[in-house]
Coordinates of C-alpha atoms in Angstrom, one line a residue:
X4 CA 91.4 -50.6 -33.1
X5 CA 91.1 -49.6 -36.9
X6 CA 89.0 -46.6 -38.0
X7 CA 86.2 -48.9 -39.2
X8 CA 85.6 -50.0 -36.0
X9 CA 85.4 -47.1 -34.1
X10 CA 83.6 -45.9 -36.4
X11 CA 80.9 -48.2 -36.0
X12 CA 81.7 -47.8 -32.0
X13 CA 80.8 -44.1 -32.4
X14 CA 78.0 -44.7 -34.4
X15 CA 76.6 -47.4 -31.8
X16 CA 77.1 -44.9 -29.3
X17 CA 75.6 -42.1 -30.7
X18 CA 72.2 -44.0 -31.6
X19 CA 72.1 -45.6 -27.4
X20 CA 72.5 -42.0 -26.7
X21 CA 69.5 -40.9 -29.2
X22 CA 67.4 -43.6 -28.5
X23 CA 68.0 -42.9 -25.1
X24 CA 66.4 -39.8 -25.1
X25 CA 63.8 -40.8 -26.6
X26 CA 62.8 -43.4 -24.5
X27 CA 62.6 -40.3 -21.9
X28 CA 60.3 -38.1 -23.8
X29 CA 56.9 -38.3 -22.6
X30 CA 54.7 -38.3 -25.8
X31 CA 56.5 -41.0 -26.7
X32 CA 54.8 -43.2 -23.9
X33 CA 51.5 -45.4 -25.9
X34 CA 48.0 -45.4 -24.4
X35 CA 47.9 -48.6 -22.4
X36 CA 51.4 -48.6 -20.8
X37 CA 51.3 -49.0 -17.1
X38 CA 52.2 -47.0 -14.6
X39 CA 55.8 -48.9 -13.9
X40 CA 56.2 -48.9 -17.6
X41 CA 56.2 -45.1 -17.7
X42 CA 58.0 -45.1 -14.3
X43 CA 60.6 -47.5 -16.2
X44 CA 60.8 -45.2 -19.4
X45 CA 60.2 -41.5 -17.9
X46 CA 61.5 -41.8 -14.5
X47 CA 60.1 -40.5 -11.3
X48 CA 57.3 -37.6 -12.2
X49 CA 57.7 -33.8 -10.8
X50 CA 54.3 -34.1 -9.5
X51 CA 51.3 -36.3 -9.2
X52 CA 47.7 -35.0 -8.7
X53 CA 44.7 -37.3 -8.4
X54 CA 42.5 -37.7 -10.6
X55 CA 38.8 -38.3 -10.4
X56 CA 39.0 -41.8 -12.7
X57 CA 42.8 -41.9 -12.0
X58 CA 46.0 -40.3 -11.4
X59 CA 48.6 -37.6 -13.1
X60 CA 52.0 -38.2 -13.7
X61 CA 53.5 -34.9 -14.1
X62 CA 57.3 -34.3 -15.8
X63 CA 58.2 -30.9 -16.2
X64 CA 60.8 -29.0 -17.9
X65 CA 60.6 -26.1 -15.6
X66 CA 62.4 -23.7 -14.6
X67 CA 65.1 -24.7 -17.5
X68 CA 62.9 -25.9 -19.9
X69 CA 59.9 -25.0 -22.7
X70 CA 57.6 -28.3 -21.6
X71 CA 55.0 -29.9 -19.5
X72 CA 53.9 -33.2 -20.3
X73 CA 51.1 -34.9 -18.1
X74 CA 50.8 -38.4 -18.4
X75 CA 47.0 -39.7 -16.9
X76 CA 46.4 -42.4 -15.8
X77 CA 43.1 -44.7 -15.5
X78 CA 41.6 -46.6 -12.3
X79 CA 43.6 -49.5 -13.6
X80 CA 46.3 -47.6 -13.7
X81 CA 47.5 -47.7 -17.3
X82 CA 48.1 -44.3 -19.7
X83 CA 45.4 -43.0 -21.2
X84 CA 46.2 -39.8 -22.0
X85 CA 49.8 -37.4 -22.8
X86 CA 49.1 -33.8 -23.2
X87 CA 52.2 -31.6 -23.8
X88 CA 50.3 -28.4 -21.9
X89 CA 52.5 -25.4 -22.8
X90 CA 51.0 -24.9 -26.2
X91 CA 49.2 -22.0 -27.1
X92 CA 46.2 -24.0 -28.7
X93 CA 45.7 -25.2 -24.9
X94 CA 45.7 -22.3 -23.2
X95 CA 41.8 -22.0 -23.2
X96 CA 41.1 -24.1 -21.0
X97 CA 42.1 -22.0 -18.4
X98 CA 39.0 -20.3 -16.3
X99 CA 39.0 -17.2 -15.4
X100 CA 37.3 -16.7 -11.9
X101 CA 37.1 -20.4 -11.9
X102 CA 40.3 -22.1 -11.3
X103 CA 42.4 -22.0 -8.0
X104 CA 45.8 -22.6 -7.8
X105 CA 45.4 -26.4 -7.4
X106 CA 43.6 -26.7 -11.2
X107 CA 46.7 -24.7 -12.3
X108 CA 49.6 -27.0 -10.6
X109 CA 47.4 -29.8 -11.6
X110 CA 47.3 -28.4 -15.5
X111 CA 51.1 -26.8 -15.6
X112 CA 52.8 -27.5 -12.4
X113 CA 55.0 -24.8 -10.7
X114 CA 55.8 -21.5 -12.4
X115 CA 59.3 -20.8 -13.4
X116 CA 59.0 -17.7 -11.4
X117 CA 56.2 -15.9 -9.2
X118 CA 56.0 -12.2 -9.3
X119 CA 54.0 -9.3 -8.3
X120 CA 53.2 -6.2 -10.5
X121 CA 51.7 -2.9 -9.5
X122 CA 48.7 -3.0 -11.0
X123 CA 47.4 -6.5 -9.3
X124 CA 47.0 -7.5 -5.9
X125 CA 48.1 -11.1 -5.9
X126 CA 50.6 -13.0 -8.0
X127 CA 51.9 -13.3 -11.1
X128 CA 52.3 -17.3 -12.1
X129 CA 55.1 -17.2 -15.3
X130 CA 55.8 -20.3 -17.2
X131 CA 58.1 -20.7 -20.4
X132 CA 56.7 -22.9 -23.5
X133 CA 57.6 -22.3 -27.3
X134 CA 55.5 -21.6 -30.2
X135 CA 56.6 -22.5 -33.7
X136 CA 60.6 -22.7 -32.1
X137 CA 59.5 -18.8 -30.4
X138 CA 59.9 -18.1 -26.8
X139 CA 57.2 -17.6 -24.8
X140 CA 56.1 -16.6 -21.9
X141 CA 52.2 -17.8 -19.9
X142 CA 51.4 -15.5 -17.5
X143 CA 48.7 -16.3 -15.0
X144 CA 47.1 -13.8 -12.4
X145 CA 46.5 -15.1 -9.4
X146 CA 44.5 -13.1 -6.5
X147 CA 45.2 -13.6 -2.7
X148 CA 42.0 -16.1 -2.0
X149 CA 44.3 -18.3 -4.7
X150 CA 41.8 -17.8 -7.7
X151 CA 43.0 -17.3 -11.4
X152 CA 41.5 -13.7 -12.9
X153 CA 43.4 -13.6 -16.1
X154 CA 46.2 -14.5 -18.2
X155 CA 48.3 -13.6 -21.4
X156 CA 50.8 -14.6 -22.8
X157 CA 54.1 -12.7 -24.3
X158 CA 57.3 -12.6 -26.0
X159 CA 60.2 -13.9 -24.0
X160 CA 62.8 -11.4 -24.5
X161 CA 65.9 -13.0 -22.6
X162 CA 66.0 -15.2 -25.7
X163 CA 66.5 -12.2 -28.1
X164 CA 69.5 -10.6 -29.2
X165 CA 69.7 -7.0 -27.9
X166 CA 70.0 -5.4 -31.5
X167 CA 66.8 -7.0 -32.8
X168 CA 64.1 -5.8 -30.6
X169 CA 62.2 -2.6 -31.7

């Protein structure tokens, strides 16, 4: 095979493997698909939660990745909605002495990790998102009756060199 060939191989292989990926990201899905197109495209979901006019698809990036996309669906069962949830701008949503743990799976799905500090009885709910290409950290409270009671956010400093941190 001559060099102009493969090149053009490579390049045909390089742009299945690009679109590829793209066919798997989630806000890439358009309002209207069905649920078997979005099966089809994304795959099988993390999670699904009912709805109460439909149903979340849930794909998470967690506990490797920075994302959580939920994809909700109408009665009919086509998309109506893809919200990318590990954004900052979202994070108000959350309800302090309101939500249980089922309106935060339903929102972010499981925590990378689940810890306990000193100064809370109950746990400590930690997901990882980035802002403007930053790591992050959400942080949500949790009290042993499962209700949320606060949350913050904070730098994620396994992603910083050692030398750079004050």
């Amino acid at each position: 095979m001559n060099a102009g060939r493969r090149f053009a191989l490579g390049s045909a292989l390089v742009a299945a493997a690009w679109l590829a990926g793209c066919a798997s990201e989630p806000q890439r899905v358009p309002a209207g698909a069905s649920r078997a197109e979005v099966l089809q495209q994304l795959g099988a979901p993390t999670a699904i939660y009912p709805l109460p006019t439909g149903e979340r698809l849930q794909y998470s990036r967690q506990p490797a990745g920075f994302a959580v996309n939920n994809v909700d669906l109408d009665a009919s069962g086509r998309v109506v909605a893809v919200t990318q949830e590990l954004d900052e701008n979202r994070f108000g949503q959350i309800r302090i002495d309101q939500w249980r743990v089922a309106d935060v799976l339903r929102t972010f799905g499981r925590p990378e990790e689940v810890s306990r500090v000193w100064s809370f009885q109950g746990e400590v709910w930690q997901w990882r998102y980035r802002q403007l290409n930053t790591p992050r950290l959400l942080y949500i409270y949790i009290d042993p009756q499962g209700v949320v009671r606060r949350y913050h956010v904070g730098d994620d400093l396994r992603f910083v060199p050692p030398d750079s941190r004050s």
